[in-house]
mmCIF file of C-alpha atoms in Angstrom:
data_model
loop_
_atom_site.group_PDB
_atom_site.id
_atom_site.type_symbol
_atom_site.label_atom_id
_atom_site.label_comp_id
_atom_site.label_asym_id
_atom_site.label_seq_id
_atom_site.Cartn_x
_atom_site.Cartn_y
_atom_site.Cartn_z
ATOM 1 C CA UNK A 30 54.451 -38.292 19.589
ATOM 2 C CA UNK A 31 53.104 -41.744 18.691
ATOM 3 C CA UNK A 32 50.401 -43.203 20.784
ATOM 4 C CA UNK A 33 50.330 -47.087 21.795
ATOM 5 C CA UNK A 34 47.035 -48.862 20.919
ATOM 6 C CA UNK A 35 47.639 -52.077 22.125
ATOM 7 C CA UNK A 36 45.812 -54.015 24.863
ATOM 8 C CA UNK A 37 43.514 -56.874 25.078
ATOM 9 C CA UNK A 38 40.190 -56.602 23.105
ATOM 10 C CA UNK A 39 36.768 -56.588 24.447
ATOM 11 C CA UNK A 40 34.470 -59.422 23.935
ATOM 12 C CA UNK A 41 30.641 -59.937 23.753
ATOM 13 C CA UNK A 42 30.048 -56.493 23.097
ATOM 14 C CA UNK A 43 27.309 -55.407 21.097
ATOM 15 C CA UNK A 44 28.907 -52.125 20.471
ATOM 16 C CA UNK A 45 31.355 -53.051 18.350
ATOM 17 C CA UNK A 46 29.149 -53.427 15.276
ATOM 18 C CA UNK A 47 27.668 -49.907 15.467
ATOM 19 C CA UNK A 48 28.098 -46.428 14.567
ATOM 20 C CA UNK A 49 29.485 -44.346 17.022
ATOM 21 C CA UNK A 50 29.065 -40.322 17.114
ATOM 22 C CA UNK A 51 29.384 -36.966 18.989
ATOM 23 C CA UNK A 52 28.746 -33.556 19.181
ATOM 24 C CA UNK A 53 32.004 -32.091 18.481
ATOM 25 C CA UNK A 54 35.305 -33.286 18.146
ATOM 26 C CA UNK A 55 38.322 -32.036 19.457
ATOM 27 C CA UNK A 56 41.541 -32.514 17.642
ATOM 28 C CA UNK A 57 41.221 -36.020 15.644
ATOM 29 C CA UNK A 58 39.702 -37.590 18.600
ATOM 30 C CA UNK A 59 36.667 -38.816 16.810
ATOM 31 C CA UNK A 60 33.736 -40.534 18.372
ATOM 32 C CA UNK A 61 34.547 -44.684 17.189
ATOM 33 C CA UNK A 62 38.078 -44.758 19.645
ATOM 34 C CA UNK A 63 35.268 -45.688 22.377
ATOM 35 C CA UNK A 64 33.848 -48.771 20.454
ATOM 36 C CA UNK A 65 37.341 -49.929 19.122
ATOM 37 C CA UNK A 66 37.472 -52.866 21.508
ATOM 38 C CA UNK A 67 40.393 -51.723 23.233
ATOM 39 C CA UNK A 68 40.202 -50.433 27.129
ATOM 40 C CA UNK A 69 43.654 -48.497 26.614
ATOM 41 C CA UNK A 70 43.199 -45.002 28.899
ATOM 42 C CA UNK A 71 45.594 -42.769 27.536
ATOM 43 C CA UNK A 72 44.652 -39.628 25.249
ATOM 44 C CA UNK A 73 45.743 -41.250 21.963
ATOM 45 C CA UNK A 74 42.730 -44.084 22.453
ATOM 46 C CA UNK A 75 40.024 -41.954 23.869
ATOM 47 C CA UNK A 76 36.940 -39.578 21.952
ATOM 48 C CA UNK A 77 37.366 -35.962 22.659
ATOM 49 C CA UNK A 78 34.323 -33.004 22.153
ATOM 50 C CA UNK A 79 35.410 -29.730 22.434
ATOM 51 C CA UNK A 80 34.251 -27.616 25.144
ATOM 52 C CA UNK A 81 30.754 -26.719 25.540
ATOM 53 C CA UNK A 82 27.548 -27.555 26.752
ATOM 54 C CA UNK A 83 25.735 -30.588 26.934
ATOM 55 C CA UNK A 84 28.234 -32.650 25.366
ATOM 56 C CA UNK A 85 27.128 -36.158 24.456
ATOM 57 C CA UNK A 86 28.715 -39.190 22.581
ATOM 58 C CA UNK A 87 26.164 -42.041 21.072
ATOM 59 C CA UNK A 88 25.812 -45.081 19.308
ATOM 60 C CA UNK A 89 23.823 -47.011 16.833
ATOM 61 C CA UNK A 90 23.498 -50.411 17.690
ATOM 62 C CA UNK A 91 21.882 -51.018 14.516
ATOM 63 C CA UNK A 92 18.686 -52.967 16.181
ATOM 64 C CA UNK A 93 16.544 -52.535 18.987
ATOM 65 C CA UNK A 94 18.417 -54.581 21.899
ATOM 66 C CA UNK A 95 17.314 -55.061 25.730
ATOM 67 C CA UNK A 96 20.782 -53.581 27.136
ATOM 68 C CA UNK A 97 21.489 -55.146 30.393
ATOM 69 C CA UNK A 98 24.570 -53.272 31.418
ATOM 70 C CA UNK A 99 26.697 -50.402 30.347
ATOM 71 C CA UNK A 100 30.817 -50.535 30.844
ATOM 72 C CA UNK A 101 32.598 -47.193 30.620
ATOM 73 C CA UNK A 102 36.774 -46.897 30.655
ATOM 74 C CA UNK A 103 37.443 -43.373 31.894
ATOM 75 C CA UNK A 104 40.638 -41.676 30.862
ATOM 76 C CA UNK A 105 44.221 -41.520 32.688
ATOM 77 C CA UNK A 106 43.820 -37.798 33.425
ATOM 78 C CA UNK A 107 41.380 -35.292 34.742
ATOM 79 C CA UNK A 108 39.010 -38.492 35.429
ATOM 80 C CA UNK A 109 36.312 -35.354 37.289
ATOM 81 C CA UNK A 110 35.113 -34.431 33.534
ATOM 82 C CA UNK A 111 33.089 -37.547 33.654
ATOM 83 C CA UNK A 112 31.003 -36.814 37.019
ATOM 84 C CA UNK A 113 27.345 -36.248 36.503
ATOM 85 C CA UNK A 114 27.527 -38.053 33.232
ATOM 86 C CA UNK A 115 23.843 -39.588 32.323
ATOM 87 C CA UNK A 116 23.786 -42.952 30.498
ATOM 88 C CA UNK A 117 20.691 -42.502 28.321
ATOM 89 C CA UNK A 118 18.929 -45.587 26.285
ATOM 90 C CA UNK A 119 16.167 -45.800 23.374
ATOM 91 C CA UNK A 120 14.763 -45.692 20.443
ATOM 92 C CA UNK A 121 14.791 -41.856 19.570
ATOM 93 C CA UNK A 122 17.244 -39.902 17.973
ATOM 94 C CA UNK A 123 15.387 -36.144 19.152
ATOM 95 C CA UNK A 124 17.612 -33.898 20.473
ATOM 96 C CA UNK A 125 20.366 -36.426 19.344
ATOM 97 C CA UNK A 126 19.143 -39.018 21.592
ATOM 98 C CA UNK A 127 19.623 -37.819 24.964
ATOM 99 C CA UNK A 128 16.159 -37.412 25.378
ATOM 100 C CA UNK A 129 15.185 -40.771 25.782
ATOM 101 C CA UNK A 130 14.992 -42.915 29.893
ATOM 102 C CA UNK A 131 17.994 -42.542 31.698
ATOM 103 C CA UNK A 132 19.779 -45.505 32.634
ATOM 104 C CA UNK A 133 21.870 -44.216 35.410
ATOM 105 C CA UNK A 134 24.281 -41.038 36.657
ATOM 106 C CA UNK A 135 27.645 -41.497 36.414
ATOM 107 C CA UNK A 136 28.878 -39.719 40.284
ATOM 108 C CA UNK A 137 32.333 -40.866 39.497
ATOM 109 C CA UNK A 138 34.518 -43.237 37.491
ATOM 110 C CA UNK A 139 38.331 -43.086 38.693
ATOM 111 C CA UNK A 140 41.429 -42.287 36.660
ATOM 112 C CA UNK A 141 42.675 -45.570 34.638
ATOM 113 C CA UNK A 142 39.484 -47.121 35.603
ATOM 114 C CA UNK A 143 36.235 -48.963 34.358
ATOM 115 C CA UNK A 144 33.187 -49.359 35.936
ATOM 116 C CA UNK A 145 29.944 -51.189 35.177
ATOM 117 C CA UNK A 146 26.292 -49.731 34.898
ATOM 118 C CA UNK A 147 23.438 -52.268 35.367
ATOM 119 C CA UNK A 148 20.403 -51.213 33.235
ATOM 120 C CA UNK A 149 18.266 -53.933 34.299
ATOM 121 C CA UNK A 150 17.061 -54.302 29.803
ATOM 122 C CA UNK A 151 16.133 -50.896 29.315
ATOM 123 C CA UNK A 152 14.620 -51.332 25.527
ATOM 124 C CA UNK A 153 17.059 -49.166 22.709
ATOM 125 C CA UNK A 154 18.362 -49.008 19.684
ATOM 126 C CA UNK A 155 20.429 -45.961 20.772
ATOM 127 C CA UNK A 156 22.894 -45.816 23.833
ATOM 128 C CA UNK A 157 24.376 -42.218 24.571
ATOM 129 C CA UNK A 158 26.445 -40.415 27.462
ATOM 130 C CA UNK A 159 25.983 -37.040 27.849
ATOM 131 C CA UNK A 160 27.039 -34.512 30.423
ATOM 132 C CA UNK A 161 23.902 -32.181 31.208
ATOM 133 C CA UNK A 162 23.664 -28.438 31.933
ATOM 134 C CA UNK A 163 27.465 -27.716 32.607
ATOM 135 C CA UNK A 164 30.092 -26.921 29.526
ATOM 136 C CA UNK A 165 32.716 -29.469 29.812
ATOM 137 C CA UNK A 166 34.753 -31.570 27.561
ATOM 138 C CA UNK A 167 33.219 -35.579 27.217
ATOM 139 C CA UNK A 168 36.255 -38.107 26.965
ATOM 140 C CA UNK A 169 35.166 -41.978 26.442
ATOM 141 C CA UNK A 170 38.142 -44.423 26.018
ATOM 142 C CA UNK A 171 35.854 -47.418 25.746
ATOM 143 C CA UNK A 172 31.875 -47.571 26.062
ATOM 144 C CA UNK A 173 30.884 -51.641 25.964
ATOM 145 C CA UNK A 174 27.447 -52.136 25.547
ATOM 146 C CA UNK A 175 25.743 -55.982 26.705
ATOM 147 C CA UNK A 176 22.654 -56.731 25.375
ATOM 148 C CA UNK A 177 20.445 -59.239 23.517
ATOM 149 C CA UNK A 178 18.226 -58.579 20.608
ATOM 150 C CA UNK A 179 14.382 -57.834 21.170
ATOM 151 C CA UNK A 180 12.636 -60.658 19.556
ATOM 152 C CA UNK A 181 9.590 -60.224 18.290
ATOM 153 C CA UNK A 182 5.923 -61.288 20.133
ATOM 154 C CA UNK A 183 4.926 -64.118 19.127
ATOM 155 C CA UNK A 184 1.126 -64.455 18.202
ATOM 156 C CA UNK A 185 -0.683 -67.552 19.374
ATOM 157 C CA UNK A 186 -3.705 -66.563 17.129
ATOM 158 C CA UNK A 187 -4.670 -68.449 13.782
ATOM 159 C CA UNK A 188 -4.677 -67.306 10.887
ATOM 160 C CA UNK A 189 -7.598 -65.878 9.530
ATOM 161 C CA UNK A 190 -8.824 -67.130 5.442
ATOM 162 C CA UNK A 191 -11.072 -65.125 3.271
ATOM 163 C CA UNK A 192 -13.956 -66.504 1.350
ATOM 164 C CA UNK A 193 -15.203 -64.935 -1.421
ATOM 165 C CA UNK A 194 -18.067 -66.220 -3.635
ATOM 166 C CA UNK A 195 -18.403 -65.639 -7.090
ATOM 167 C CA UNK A 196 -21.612 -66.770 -9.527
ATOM 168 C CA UNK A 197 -20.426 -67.594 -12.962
ATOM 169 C CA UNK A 198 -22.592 -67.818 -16.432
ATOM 170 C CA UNK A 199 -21.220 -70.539 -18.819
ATOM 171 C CA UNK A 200 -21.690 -70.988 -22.167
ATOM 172 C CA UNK A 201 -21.566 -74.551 -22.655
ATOM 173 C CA UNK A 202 -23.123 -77.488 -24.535
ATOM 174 C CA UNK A 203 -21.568 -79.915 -21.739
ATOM 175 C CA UNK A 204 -23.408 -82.192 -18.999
ATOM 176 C CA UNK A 205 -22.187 -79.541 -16.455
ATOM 177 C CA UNK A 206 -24.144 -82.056 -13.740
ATOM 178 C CA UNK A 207 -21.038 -84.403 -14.619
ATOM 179 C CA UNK A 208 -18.075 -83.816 -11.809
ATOM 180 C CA UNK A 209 -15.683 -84.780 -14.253
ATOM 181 C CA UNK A 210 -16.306 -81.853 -16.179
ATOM 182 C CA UNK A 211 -16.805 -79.633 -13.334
ATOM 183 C CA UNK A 212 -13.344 -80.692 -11.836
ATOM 184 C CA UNK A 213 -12.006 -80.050 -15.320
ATOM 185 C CA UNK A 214 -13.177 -76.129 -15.140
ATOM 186 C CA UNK A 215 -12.346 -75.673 -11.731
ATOM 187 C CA UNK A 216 -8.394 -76.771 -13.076
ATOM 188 C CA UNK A 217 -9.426 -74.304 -15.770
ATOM 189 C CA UNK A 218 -9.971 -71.409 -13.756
ATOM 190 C CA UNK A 219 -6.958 -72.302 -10.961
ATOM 191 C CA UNK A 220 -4.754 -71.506 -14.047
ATOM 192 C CA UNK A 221 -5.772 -68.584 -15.019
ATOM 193 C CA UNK A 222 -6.033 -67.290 -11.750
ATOM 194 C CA UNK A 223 -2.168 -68.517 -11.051
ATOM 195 C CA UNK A 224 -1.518 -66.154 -14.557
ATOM 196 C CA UNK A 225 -3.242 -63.610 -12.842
ATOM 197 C CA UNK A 226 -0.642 -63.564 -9.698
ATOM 198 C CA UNK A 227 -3.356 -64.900 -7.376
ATOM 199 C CA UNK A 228 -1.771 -67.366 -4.597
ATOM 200 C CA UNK A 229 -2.450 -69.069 -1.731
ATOM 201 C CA UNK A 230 -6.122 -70.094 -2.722
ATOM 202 C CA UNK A 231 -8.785 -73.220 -2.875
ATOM 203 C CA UNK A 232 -11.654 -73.415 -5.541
ATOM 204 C CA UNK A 233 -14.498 -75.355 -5.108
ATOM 205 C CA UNK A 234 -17.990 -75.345 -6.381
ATOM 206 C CA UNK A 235 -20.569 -74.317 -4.062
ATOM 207 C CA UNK A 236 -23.366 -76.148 -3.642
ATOM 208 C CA UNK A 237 -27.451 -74.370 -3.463
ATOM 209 C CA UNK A 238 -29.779 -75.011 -1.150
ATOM 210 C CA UNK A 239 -31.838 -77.539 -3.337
ATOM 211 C CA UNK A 240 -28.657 -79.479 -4.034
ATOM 212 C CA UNK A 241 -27.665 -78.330 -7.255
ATOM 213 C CA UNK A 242 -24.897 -76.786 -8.412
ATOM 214 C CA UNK A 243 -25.313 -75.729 -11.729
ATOM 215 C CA UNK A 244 -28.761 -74.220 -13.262
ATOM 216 C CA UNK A 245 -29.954 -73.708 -16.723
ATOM 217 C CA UNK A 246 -30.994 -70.258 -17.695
ATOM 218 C CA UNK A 247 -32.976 -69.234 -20.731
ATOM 219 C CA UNK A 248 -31.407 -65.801 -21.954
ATOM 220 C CA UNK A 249 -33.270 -63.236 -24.172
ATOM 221 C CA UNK A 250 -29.879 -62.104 -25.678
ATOM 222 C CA UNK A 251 -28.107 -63.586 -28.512
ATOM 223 C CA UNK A 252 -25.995 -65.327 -26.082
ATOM 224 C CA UNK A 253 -28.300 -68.065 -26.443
ATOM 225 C CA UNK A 254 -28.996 -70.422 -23.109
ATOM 226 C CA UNK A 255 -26.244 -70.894 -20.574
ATOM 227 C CA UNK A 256 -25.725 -72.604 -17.201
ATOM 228 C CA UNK A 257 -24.696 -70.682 -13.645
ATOM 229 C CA UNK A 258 -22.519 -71.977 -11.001
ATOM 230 C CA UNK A 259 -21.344 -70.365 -7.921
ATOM 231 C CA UNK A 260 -17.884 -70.764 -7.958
ATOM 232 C CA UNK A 261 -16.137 -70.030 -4.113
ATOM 233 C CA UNK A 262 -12.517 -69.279 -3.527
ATOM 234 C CA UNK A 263 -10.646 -69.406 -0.449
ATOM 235 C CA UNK A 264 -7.314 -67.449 0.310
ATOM 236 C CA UNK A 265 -4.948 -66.623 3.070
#
């Protein structure tokens, strides 16, 4: 026997672009025929478990979403499989994700029929139904799942640079008082740093407390003399 699939599809359903599954699966009734879009109620378009206890179906929305209602199609036949059903919503996936808050119990959902579960944007990745304590069979012939996508706090703080100060000795026979030529080694060092993979920085040269920047030093090794600056660089 061939089974008709056609009806009209669901819209504005974040369900459809996740991954559906179950605990068992009875015949080839596998757990994506309740995220297909389609809100037909007879066997050939509805999940199927087996028989057994705690049954649950779930999917992966793929993101974290604030899920404002739930929409559940219940089959044409033995509609009473479905009572007690818990609608659970998270971000867990322990014991297969029917540990996480409850949304609401399903008392009943008529043959042929679908009803709508308000979940006032309960915070989840994962939506699952699951049928506690009792062995039964779980049928789902459509679950629809209305959400939006958690966006993330925004922070009103500024950003916070680092300074970091470094004192350089220079071998040099140039006027290092002259700001041309300091500009010129600042430029100097900015490249090498860039070489280095250092970004998102400022040099300048720092000036001392008596209003120099530069000071000539007298060293005992064969160096011979040399100036020092204090060179400070700033980064994000």
């Amino acid at each position: 026997m061939e089974w008709s699939r056609r009806a009209v599809p669901v819209s504005d359903n974040v369900a459809l672009r996740g991954v559906a599954a179950q605990s068992s699966q009875f015949s080839d009734r596998d757990a994506h025929y309740a995220i297909d879009g389609y809100r037909n109620t007879n066997y050939g378009s509805c999940t199927h478990t087996t028989q057994q206890t705690n049954p649950w179906w779930r999917v992966d929305l793929l993101d974290v979403y604030k899920v404002t209602a739930v929409t559940i199609t219940n089959r044409d036949e033995v509609p009473e499989r479905l009572d007690g059903a818990e609608i659970r919503i998270g971000n867990s996936l322990e014991n297969n994700g029917i540990n996480n808050p409850r949304c609401v119990v399903i008392s009943h959902i008529p043959a042929r029929e679908t009803y709508t579960f308000q979940c006032n944007k309960m915070e989840g990745r994962y939506v699952a139904v699951v049928i506690p304590v009792r062995s039964e069979w779980l049928t789902l012939c459509e679950v629809e799942v209305f959400a939006t996508v958690k966006t993330p706090e925004s922070s009103t703080e500024a950003p916070k640079s680092k300074r970091t100060v470094v004192r350089m000795k220079i071998q040099s026979d140039a006027d290092l008082t002259n700001q041309a030529v300091g500009d010129q080694l600042l430029q100097q060092l900015h490249v090498e740093l860039v070489k280095q993979g250092v970004s998102n920085f400022q040099l300048r040269w720092r000036t001392q407390p008596d209003g120099q920047i530069f000071h000539r030093e007298e060293e005992e090794k064969e160096c011979g003399p040399s100036q020092t600056g204090v060179c400070g660089t700033e980064g994000g």
